[in-house]
Amino acid sequence: MESESSSTSGPWRFAQCFGDKGEVDDITEADIISTVEFDHTGDYLATGDKGGRVVLFERNESKKACEYKFYTEFQSHEPEFDYLKSLEIEEKINKIKWCKRQNAAHFLLSTNDKTIKLWKVFEKSIKVVAQNNHHDGQNPLPTPVSRAALRLPLMAPQDSIVAAVPRKIYQNAHAYHINSISINSDGETYISADDLRVNLWNLSISDRSFNIVDIKPVNMEELTEVITAAEFHPVHCNLFMYSSSKGTIKLADMRDQALCDKHAKQFEEEEDPTNRSFFSEIISSISDVRFSRDGRYILARDYLSLKIWDVNMESKPLRTINIHDHLRGKLCDLYENDCIFDKFECNFSGDGKHVLTGSYHNYFRIYDVNGPGEAVLQADKLAFKAKKIGGAAGKGGAKNNGTKGMNLETIDFNKKILHGSWHPRENTIALAATNNLFLYSAA
């Protein structure tokens, strides 16, 4: 699918689709993709699903375009049961983060609601006994009758497989559901965040962590907000940010004090009292926050909009992009069907000039940070079919306002782009659309 837009990144084109290519009404819950993440080079791509599986793809070097092929798949998490709390812990993968590569092996963190695992993925050579005292590898040999005739068995490589082994398991540190993990720029530590706390871990130590943010009130009846996302600064290892359900982003400095409950900076835009409604608190909850690669800007997504903040300016966002303004009149229906609680992710491009976020009916939107450029596209299987038969993919977007010509009554709220990732060096994006992984590229 292609969208001509005024975006400086040129027209976006459908590149690849992984997953069930046919129109399937009965989608298996376990196959729904729950997270997507490129590694730091962009040569590898990871997806996690509700069935607790992690699937890795590697760049197909035989193709000129940015295309990927299957690399390996492994079961990261299994369903568990907390007998003390009589609580089922589902295997769904909430987040995957790649560690920077140090050698031939890959290391990545994956987490479900309670347990974080550090996986080592590496190519392993399988060896078999090629020669022994009874066989020379091709023909049987007579049984040796003297010591001089005895031979040591000879091993020979037979095949190479990609193996995945858990090197560390970090558990029993979160009382609530983990929503974020973020690896520090020092390559040694990472943070994990749940609804009320943020913990700091050392990658090499799995039996203890340090609590660096705790917003749990003494009396839980006084609880007014929860942590929704957290991320380390990409350059300064002492800085991190976390967002809340009240629409605030707090930047904390670990040099300040051991418990970072007192933020260094707070980014919050006061709501216009005239727009206040029953749904105001729900739609102002931030579902995702991201630093730009240089750490200068912050991208935040709430239900209806994207906001771009300058780290040096707390008073107001540099830009507010309305994503779902056309849905303001349907908030009551969206509350009834729970869609108002959907958590859309957002991404900066590698160069920080564009931002990406998802929407309903499998639409996704790409905006210029410093200009009016906008591309609205749809991750649709028709694009795959059009490419397969060699036809031109239909237009999938509109300039400036992607809602023009969109009939609100025909929007399928079960089809949504919640998860995506932007290639760190190129204009290639990976998007999760239910049980399919779509890749789009721009010139």
Short mmCIF file of N, CA and C in Angstrom, two decimals, residues 15-16 38 42-43 59-60 63-68 423 426-429 439-441:
data_model
loop_
_atom_site.label_atom_id
_atom_site.label_comp_id
_atom_site.label_asym_id
_atom_site.label_seq_id
_atom_site.Cartn_x
_atom_site.Cartn_y
_atom_site.Cartn_z
N ALA A 15 6.10 -3.45 2.11
CA ALA A 15 7.29 -4.25 1.82
C ALA A 15 7.06 -5.74 2.07
N GLN A 16 6.55 -6.08 3.26
CA GLN A 16 6.40 -7.49 3.62
C GLN A 16 5.24 -7.69 4.59
N PHE A 38 12.88 -3.49 16.88
CA PHE A 38 14.13 -3.62 16.12
C PHE A 38 15.31 -3.61 17.10
N GLY A 42 19.23 -2.62 13.40
CA GLY A 42 18.15 -2.74 12.44
C GLY A 42 18.23 -4.01 11.62
N ASP A 43 19.28 -4.82 11.84
CA ASP A 43 19.44 -6.07 11.09
C ASP A 43 18.57 -7.19 11.65
N ARG A 59 17.68 -9.66 8.73
CA ARG A 59 17.63 -8.99 7.43
C ARG A 59 18.08 -9.95 6.34
N ASN A 60 17.35 -9.94 5.25
CA ASN A 60 17.68 -10.78 4.11
C ASN A 60 18.66 -10.03 3.22
N LYS A 63 18.45 -9.53 -0.69
CA LYS A 63 17.50 -8.59 -1.31
C LYS A 63 18.04 -7.17 -1.22
N LYS A 64 17.79 -6.39 -2.23
CA LYS A 64 18.24 -5.00 -2.22
C LYS A 64 17.45 -4.16 -1.24
N ALA A 65 16.16 -4.39 -1.22
CA ALA A 65 15.30 -3.62 -0.31
C ALA A 65 15.48 -4.12 1.12
N CYS A 66 14.90 -3.37 2.05
CA CYS A 66 14.98 -3.75 3.47
C CYS A 66 13.94 -4.84 3.74
N GLU A 67 14.33 -6.09 3.54
CA GLU A 67 13.42 -7.20 3.75
C GLU A 67 14.01 -8.16 4.78
N TYR A 68 13.12 -8.91 5.42
CA TYR A 68 13.54 -9.78 6.52
C TYR A 68 13.09 -11.21 6.27
N HIS A 423 12.90 1.35 12.28
CA HIS A 423 14.29 0.97 12.02
C HIS A 423 15.22 2.10 12.45
N GLU A 426 17.09 3.50 8.95
CA GLU A 426 16.41 3.65 7.67
C GLU A 426 14.94 3.96 7.89
N ASN A 427 14.28 4.39 6.81
CA ASN A 427 12.85 4.63 6.88
C ASN A 427 12.10 3.33 6.60
N THR A 428 12.19 2.43 7.55
CA THR A 428 11.44 1.17 7.52
C THR A 428 10.75 1.01 8.86
N ILE A 429 9.48 0.65 8.82
CA ILE A 429 8.74 0.47 10.07
C ILE A 429 8.13 -0.93 10.10
N LEU A 439 5.61 -4.81 7.28
CA LEU A 439 6.76 -3.92 7.13
C LEU A 439 6.50 -2.98 5.98
N TYR A 440 6.76 -1.67 6.23
CA TYR A 440 6.61 -0.64 5.21
C TYR A 440 7.93 0.11 5.10
N SER A 441 8.26 0.53 3.89
CA SER A 441 9.50 1.28 3.66
C SER A 441 9.21 2.53 2.84
#
